[in-house]
Short mmCIF file of C-alpha atoms in Angstrom, two decimals:
data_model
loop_
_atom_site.label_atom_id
_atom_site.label_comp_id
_atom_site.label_asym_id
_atom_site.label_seq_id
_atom_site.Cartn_x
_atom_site.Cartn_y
_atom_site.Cartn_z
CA UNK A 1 19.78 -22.24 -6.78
CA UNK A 2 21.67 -18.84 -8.21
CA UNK A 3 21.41 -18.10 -11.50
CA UNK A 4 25.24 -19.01 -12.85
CA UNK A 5 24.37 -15.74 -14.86
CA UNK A 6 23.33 -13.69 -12.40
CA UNK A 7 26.26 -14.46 -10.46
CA UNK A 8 28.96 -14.08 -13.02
CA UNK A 9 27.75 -10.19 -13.21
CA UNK A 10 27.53 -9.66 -9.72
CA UNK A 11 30.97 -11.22 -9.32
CA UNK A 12 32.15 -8.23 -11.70
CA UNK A 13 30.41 -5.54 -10.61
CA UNK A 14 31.27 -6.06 -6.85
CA UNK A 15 34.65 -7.10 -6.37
CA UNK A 16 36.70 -7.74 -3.11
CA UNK A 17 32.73 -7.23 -1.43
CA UNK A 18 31.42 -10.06 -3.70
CA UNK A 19 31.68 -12.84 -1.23
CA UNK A 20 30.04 -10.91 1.64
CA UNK A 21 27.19 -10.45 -0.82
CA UNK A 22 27.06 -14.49 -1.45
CA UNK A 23 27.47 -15.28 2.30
CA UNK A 24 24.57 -13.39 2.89
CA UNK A 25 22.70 -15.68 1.27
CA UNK A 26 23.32 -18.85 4.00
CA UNK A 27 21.28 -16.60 6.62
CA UNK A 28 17.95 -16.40 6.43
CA UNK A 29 15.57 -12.86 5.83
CA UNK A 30 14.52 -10.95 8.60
CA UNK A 31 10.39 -10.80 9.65
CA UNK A 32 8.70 -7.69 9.41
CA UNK A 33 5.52 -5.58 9.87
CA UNK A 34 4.61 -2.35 9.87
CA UNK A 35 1.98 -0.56 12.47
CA UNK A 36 -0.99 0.79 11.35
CA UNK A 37 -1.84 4.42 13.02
CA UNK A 38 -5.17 4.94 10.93
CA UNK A 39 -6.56 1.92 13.21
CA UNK A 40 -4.34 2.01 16.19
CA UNK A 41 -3.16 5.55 16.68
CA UNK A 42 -0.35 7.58 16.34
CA UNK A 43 0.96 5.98 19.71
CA UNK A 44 4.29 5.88 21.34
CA UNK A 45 7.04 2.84 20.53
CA UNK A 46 6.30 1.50 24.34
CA UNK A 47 2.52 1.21 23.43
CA UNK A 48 3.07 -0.55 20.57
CA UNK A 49 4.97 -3.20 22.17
CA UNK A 50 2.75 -3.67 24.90
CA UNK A 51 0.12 -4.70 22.20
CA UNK A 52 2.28 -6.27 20.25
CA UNK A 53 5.07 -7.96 22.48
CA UNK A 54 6.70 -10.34 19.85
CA UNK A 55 7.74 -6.84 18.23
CA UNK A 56 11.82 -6.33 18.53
CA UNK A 57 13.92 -3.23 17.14
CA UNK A 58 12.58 -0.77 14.87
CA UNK A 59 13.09 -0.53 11.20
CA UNK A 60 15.24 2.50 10.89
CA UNK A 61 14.41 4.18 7.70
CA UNK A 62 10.86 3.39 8.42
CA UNK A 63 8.53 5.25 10.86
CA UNK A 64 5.94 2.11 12.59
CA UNK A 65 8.26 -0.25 10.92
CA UNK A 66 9.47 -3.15 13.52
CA UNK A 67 11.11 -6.59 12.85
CA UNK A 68 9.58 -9.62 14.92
CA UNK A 69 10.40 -12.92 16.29
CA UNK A 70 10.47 -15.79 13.42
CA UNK A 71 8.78 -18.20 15.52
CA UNK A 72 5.56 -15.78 15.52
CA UNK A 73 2.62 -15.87 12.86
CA UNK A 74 1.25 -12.20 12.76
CA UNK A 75 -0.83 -12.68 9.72
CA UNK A 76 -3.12 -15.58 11.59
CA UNK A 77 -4.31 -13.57 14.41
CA UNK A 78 -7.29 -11.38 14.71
CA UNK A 79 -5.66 -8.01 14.49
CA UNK A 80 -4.19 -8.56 10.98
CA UNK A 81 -7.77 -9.11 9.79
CA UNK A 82 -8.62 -6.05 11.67
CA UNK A 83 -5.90 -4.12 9.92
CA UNK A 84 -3.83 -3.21 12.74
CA UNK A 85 -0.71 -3.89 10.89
CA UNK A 86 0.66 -4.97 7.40
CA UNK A 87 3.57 -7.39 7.23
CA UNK A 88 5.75 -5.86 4.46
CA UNK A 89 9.61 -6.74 3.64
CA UNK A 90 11.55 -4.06 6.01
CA UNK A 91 13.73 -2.74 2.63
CA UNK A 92 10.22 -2.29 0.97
CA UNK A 93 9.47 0.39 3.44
CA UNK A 94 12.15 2.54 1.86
CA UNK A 95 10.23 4.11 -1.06
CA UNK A 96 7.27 5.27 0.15
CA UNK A 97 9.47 6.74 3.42
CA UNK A 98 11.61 8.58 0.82
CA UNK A 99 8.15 9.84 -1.02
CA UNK A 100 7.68 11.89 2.73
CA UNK A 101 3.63 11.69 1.71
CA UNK A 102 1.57 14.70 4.08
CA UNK A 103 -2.43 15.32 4.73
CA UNK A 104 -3.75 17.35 2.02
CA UNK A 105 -2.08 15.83 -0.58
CA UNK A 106 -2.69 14.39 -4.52
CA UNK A 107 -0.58 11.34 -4.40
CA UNK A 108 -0.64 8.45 -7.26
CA UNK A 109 0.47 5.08 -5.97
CA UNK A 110 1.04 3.84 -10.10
CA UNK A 111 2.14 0.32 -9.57
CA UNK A 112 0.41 -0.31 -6.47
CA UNK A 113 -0.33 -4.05 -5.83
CA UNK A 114 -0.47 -5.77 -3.54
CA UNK A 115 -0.37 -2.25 -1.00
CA UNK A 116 2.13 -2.11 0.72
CA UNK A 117 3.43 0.46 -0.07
CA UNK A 118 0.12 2.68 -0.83
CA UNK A 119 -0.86 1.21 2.72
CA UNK A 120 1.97 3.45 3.94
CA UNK A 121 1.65 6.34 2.12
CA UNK A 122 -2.35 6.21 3.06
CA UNK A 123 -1.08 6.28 6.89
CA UNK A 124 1.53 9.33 6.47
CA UNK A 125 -1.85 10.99 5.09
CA UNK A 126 -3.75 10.81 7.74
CA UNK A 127 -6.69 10.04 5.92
CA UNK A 128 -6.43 14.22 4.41
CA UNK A 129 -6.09 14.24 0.54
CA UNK A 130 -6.54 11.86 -2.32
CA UNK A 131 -4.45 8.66 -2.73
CA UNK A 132 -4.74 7.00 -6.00
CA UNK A 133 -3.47 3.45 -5.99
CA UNK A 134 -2.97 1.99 -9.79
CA UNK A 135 -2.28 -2.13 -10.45
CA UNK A 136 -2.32 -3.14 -14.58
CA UNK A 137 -3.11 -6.83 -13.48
CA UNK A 138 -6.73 -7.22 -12.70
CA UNK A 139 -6.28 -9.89 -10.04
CA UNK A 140 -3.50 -7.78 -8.81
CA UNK A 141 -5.73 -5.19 -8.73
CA UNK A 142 -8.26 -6.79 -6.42
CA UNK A 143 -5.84 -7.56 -3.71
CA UNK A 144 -4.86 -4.14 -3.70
CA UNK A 145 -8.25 -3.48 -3.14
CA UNK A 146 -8.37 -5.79 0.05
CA UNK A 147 -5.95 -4.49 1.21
CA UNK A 148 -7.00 -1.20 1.39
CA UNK A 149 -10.65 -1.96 2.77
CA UNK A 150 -8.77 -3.92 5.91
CA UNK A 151 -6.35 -0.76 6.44
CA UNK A 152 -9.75 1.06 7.28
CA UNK A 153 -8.64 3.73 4.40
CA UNK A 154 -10.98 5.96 3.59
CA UNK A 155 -9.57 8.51 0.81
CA UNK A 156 -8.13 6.17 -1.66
CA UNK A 157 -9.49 5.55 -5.59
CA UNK A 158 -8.18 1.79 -6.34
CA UNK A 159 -8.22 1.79 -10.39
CA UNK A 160 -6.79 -0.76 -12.51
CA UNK A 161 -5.55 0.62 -15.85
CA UNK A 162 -2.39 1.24 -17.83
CA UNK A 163 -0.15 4.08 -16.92
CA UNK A 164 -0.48 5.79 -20.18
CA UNK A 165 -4.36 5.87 -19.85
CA UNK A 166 -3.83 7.79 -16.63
CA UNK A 167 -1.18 9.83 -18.20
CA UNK A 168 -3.84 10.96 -20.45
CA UNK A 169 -6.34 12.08 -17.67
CA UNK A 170 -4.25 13.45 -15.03
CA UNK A 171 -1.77 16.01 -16.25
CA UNK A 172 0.19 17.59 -14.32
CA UNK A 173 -2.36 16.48 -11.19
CA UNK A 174 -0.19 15.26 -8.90
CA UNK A 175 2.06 16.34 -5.55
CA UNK A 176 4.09 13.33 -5.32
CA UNK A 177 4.07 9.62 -7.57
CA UNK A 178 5.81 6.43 -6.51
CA UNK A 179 6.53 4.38 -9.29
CA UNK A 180 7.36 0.91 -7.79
CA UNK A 181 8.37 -0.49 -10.73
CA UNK A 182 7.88 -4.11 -12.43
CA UNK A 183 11.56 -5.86 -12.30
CA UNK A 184 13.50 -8.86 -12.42
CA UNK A 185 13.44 -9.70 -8.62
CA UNK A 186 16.66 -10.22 -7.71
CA UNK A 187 16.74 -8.50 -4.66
CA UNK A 188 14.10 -11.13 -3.97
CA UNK A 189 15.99 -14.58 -4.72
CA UNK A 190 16.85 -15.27 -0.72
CA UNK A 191 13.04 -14.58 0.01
CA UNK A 192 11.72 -16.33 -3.20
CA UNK A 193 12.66 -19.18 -4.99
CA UNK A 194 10.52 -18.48 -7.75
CA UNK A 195 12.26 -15.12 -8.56
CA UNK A 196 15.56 -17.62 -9.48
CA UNK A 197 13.60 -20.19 -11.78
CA UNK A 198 12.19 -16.85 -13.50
CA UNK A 199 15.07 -14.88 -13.70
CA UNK A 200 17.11 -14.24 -17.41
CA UNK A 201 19.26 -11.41 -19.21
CA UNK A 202 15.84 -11.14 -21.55
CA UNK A 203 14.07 -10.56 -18.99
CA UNK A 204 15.77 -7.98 -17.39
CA UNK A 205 16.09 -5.95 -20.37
CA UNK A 206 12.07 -6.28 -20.96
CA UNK A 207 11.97 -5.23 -17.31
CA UNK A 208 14.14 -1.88 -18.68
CA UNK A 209 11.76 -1.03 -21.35
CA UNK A 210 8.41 -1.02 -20.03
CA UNK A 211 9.94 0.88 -16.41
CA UNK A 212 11.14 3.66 -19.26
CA UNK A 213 7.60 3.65 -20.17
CA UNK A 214 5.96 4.30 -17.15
CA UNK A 215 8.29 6.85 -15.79
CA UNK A 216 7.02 8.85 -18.94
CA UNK A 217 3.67 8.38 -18.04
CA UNK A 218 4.54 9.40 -14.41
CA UNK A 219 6.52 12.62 -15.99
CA UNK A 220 3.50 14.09 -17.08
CA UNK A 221 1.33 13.41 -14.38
CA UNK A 222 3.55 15.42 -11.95
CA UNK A 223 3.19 18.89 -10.78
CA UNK A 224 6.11 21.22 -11.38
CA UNK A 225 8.21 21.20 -7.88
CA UNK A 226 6.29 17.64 -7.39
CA UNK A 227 8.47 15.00 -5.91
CA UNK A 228 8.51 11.36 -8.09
CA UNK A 229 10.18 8.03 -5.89
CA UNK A 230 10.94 5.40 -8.23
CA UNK A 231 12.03 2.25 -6.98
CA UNK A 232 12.76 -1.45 -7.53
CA UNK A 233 13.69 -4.65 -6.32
CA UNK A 234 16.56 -5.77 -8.01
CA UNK A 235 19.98 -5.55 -8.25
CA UNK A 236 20.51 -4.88 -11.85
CA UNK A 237 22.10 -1.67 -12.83
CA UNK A 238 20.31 -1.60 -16.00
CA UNK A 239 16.71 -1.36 -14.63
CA UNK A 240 18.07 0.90 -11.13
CA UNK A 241 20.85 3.53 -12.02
CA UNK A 242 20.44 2.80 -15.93
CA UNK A 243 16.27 3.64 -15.65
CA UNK A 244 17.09 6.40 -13.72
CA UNK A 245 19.52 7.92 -15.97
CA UNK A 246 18.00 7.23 -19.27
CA UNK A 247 15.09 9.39 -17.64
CA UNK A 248 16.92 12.03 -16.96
CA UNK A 249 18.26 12.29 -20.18
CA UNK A 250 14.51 12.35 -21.69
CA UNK A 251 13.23 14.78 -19.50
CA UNK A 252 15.55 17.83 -18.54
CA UNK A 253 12.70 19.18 -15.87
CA UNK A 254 13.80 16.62 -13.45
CA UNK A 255 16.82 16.38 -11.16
CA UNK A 256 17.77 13.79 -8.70
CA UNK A 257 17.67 14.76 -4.62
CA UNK A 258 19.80 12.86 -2.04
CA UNK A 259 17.18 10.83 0.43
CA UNK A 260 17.67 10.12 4.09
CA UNK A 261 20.75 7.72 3.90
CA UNK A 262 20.29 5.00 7.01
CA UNK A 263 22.70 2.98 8.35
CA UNK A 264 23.82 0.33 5.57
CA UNK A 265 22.30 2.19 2.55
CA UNK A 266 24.95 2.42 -0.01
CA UNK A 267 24.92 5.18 -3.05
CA UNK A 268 24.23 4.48 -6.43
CA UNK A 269 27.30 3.32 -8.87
CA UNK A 270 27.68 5.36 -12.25
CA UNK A 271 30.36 3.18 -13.13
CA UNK A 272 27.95 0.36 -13.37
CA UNK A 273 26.23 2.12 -16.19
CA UNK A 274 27.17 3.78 -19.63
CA UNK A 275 25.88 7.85 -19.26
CA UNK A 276 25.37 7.73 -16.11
CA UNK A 277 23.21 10.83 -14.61
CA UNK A 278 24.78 13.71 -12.65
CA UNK A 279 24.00 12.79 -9.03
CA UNK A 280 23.47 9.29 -9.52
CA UNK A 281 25.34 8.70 -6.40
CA UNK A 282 22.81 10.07 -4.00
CA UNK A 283 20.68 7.85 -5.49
CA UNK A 284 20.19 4.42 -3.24
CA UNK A 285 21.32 0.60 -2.65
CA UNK A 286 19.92 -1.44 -0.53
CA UNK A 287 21.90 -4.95 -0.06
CA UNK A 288 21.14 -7.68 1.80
CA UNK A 289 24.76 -8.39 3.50
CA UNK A 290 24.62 -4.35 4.49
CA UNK A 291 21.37 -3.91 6.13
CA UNK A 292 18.89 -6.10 7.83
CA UNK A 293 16.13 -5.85 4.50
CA UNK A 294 16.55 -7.72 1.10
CA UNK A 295 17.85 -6.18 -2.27
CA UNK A 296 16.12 -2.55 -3.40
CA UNK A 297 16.78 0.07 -5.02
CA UNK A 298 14.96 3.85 -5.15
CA UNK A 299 15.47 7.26 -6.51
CA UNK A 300 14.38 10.98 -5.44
CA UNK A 301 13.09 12.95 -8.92
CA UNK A 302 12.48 16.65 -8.14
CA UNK A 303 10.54 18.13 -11.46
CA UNK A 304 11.94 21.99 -10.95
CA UNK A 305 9.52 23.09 -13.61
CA UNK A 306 6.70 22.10 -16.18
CA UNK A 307 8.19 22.00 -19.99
CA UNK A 308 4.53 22.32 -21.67
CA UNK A 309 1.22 23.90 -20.65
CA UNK A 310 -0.95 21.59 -18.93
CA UNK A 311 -4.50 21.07 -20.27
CA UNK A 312 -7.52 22.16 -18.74
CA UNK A 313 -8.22 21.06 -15.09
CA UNK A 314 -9.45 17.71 -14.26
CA UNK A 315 -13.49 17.61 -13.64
CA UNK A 316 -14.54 16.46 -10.54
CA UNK A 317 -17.15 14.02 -9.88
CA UNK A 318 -20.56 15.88 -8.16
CA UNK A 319 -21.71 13.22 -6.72
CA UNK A 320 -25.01 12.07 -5.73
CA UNK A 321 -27.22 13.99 -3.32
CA UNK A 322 -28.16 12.10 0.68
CA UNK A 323 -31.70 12.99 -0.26
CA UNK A 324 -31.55 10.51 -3.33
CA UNK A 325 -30.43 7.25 -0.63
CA UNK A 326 -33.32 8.00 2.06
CA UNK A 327 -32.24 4.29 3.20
CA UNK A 328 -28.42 5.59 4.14
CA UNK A 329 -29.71 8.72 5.86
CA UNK A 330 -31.84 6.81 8.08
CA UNK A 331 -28.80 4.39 8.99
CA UNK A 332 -26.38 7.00 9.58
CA UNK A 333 -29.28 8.93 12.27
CA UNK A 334 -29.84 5.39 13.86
CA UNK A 335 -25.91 3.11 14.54
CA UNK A 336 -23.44 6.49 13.57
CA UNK A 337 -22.44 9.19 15.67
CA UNK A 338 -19.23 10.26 13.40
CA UNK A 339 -19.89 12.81 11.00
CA UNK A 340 -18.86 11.29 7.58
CA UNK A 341 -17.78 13.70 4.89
CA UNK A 342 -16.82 13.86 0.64
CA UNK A 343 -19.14 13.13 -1.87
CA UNK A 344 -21.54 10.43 -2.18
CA UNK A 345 -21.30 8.26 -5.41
CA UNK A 346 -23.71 5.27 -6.17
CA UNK A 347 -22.73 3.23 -8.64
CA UNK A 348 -26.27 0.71 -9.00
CA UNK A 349 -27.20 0.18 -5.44
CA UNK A 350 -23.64 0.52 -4.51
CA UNK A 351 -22.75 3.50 -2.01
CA UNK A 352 -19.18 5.17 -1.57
CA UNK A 353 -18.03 8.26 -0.39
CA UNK A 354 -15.20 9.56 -1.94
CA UNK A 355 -12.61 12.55 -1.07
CA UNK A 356 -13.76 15.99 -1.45
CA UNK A 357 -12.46 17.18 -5.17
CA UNK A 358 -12.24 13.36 -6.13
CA UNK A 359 -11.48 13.81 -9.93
CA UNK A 360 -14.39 12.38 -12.74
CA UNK A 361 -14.18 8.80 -13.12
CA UNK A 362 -16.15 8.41 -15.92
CA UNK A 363 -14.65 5.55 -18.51
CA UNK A 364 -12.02 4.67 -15.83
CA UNK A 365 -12.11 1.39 -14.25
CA UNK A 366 -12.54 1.93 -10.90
CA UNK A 367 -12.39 -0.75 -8.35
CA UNK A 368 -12.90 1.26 -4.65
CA UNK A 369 -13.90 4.79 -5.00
CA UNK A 370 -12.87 5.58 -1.27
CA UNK A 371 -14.96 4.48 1.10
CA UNK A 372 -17.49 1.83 0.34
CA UNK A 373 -20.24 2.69 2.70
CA UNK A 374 -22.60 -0.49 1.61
CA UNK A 375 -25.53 -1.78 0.09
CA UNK A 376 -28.65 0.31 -0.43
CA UNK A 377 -31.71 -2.31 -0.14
CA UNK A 378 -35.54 -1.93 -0.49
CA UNK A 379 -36.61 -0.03 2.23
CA UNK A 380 -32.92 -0.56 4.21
CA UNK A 381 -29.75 0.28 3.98
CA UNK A 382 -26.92 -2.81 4.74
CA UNK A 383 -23.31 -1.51 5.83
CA UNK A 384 -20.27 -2.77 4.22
CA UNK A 385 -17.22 -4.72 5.71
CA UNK A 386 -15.03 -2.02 4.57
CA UNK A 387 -17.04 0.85 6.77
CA UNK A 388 -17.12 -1.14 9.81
CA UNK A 389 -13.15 -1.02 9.47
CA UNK A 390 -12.77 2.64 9.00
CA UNK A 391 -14.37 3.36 12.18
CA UNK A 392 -13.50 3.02 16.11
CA UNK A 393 -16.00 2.28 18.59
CA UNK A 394 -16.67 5.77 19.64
CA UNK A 395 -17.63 6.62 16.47
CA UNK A 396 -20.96 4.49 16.18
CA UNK A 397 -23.65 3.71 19.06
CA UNK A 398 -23.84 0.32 19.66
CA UNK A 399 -20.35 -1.78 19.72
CA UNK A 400 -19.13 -5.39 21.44
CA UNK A 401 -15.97 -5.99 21.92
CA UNK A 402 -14.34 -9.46 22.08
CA UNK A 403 -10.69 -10.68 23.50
CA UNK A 404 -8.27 -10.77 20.85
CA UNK A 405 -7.02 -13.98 22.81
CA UNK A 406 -10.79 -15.88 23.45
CA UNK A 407 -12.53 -18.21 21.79
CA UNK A 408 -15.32 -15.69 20.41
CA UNK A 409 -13.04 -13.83 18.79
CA UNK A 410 -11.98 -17.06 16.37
CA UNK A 411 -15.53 -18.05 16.25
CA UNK A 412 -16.35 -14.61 14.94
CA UNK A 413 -13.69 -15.06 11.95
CA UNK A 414 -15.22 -18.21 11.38
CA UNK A 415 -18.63 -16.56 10.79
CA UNK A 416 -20.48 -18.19 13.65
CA UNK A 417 -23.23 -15.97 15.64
CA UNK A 418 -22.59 -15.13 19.16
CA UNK A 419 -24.95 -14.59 22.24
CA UNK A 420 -24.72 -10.99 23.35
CA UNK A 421 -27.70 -8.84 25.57
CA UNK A 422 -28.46 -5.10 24.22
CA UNK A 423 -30.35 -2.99 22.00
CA UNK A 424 -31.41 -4.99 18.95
CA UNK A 425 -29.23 -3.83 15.55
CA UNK A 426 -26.30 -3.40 14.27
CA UNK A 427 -23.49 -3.73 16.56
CA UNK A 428 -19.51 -2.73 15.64
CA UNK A 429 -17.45 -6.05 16.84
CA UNK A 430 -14.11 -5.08 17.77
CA UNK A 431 -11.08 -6.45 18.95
CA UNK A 432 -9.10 -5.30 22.08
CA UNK A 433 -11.00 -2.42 21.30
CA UNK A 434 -10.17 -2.25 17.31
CA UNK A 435 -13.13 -2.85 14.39
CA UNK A 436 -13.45 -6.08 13.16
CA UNK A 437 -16.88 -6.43 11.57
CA UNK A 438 -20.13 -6.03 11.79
CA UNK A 439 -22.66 -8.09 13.58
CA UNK A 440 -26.55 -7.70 13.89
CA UNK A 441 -28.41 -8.43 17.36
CA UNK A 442 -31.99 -9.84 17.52
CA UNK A 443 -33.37 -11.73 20.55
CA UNK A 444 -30.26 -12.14 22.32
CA UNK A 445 -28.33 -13.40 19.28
CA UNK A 446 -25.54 -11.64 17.53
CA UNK A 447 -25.86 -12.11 13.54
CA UNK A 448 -22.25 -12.34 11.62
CA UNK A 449 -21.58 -10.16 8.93
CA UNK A 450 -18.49 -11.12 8.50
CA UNK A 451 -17.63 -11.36 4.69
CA UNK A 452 -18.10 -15.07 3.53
CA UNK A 453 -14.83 -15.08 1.83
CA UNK A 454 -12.68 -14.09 4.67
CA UNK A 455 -13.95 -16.12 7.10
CA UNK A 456 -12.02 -19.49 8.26
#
């Protein structure tokens, strides 16, 4: 199934360690996940397990990272719709580790989809700063988006443009970038077959160009003594230790930092590439045969200083006043006892709140401008999916909570109503105590506002 091509080169470039590397491919990958602490706290390892007891060791280069038994299916039971974790490729938590994301901070996810790795950024945040996730592909994009709505994240901008259009905007805005870039896969052939079938030489010197391209764009978006990750999933020297170096060489206000070297993690080779960058070796490998993870690669940029003056400062958006959506006032006094805060933006009868500073959006295209708060109706006000999973039970007034292992629980996913005795209105549905949905009560009956297109 091997490209012959593919494994002529890596034949070469590794040597006596070559048929390790093949006879990794006769076992099968390692299963994943990583815990969410935005919707389940920033709990202990033992608590964890207790909720999820199909959990084994930890990922270690990955805080909330765990592998889990290959029998189990995670992503069919209630608390994956709830957002309680995100089942990601254990190597794939590197980068956004090495990024070391804090509260407070301007951080640009730029080739974000599907969100993983913003997902985990957005949870070393703490839900303090401004996360900007990025995806080119439009249908890309939109998963992204999902993705970040069942996180329950609250301060991120999802926008689907090029990287030079952002380049343009945001100079010199950000703390710390994470350029995932596109590549040739091959770190992904054991997990996908279709990586092989689509794998060539052409390709993987496209793949080169267009990641020199958007590490320019990322250049200037970067504060001086801002920290850029960039990382891939493939093997080939050109588009890891090659990017990297041709970078360097372009832009004399970075340097490269040595990461957190786990167990397994190898260095990067110079001697795989022609001019290779000083410090290329603390660069970082990730191979399959060495560490329990598929193939990646990732790099530490440091920009020690700013080689231009930046332009003037970003504007940010003013929002729109709570006066001007009577309807959302009177929703918030009535179902919420959290005090929401940022800036209101309505976009037609659309409501979000954004971060506090969030930059002008105008000509962008924006698909989530933080938190989508919901629907503002004639006379009413109709909350969205992706509020009802930013918030906890304690944070609203009325709540029912269903058993992650019952019946009503599926039935809810499915969209049917349930029976349920209160107060009539909206209701928070969680599960084991974690928001689901929404549901409305009248007359005994529970109402299911669960989204139409997620429910089966």
């Amino acid at each position: 199934m091997l490209p012959q091509e593919f494994l002529n080169r890596m034949k070469i470039l590794l040597g006596t360690e070559y048929a390790d590397f093949l006879a990794g491919y006769e076992n099968s990958h390692r299963f994943s996940l990583r815990w969410n602490p935005l919707k389940g706290g920033e709990v202990p390892q033992e608590q964890i397990k207790k909720r999820l007891p199909y959990l084994q060791e930890a990922v270690p280069w990955a805080k909330y990272g765990y592998y889990y038994e290959e029998n189990v299916r995670p992503g069919k039971h209630p608390f994956h719709e709830a957002g309680l974790y995100y089942i990601q490729e254990a190597s794939a938590m590197a980068p956004a580790a090495f990024l070391n994301a804090g509260p407070g901070e301007r951080i640009l996810d730029l080739c974000a989809a599907p969100g993983g790795k913003s997902t985990q950024i957005a949870a070393d945040m703490r839900g303090q700063g401004l996360l900007v996730c990025n995806e080119i592909h439009p249908a890309r994009a939109r998963i992204l988006s999902e993705n970040i709505e069942r996180m329950g994240i609250c301060n991120a901008l999802v926008l689907n443009e090029a990287p030079d259009t952002l380049a343009e905007r945001f100079e010199q805005y950000f703390d710390r970038i994470l350029v995932d870039a596109p590549c040739s896969g091959e770190g992904m052939f054991r997990k996908k077959e279709e990586a092989c079938r689509e794998w060539s030489m052409q390709n993987v010197e496209l793949c080169a160009k267009r990641q020199d391209e958007i590490l320019d764009a990322a250049a200037g978006m970067l504060k001086a003594g801002g920290r850029l990750v960039y990382s891939t999933c493939t093997f080939a020297p050109e588009e890891n230790e090659g990017s990297v170096s041709r970078f360097l060489a372009r832009h004399s206000e970075f340097s490269i930092a040595p990461p957190a070297f786990a167990d397994g993690f190898t260095g990067g080779r110079g001697d795989w590439v022609e001019n290779p960058a000083p410090g290329i070796e603390n660069t970082v490998r990730l191979f399959p045969h060495k560490v329990e993870g598929e193939g990646h690669y990732a790099a530490v940029l440091i920009k020690e200083r700013e080689n231009k003056e930046a332009n003037r400062p970003c504007k940010t958006e003013a929002g729109t006043r709570e006066k001007e959506c009577g309807e959302f006032a009177g929703f918030l006094r009535q179902y919420i006892r959290k005090e929401l805060t940022g800036v209101l933006l309505k976009f037609g009868d659309q409501l979000y709140l954004a971060p506090e500073g969030t930059p002008s959006l105008h000509k962008l295209k924006v698909l989530r401008a933080g938190l989508h708060l919901g629907t503002l109706k004639k006379n009413r006000f109709e909350p969205s999916h992706a509020l009802a999973l930013a918030l906890s039970d304690s944070d609203v007034k009325y709540a029912k909570n269903l058993d992650s292992h019952g019946q009503e629980a599926q039935a809810y996913l499915r969209g049917e109503t349930l029976q349920a005795e209160g107060e009539k209105g909206w209701y928070l549905i969680t599960v084991d105590g974690i928001s689901l949905g929404w549901g409305k009560l009248t007359g005994g009956v529970m109402k299911n506002h669960y989204p139409k297109g997620l429910r089966g």
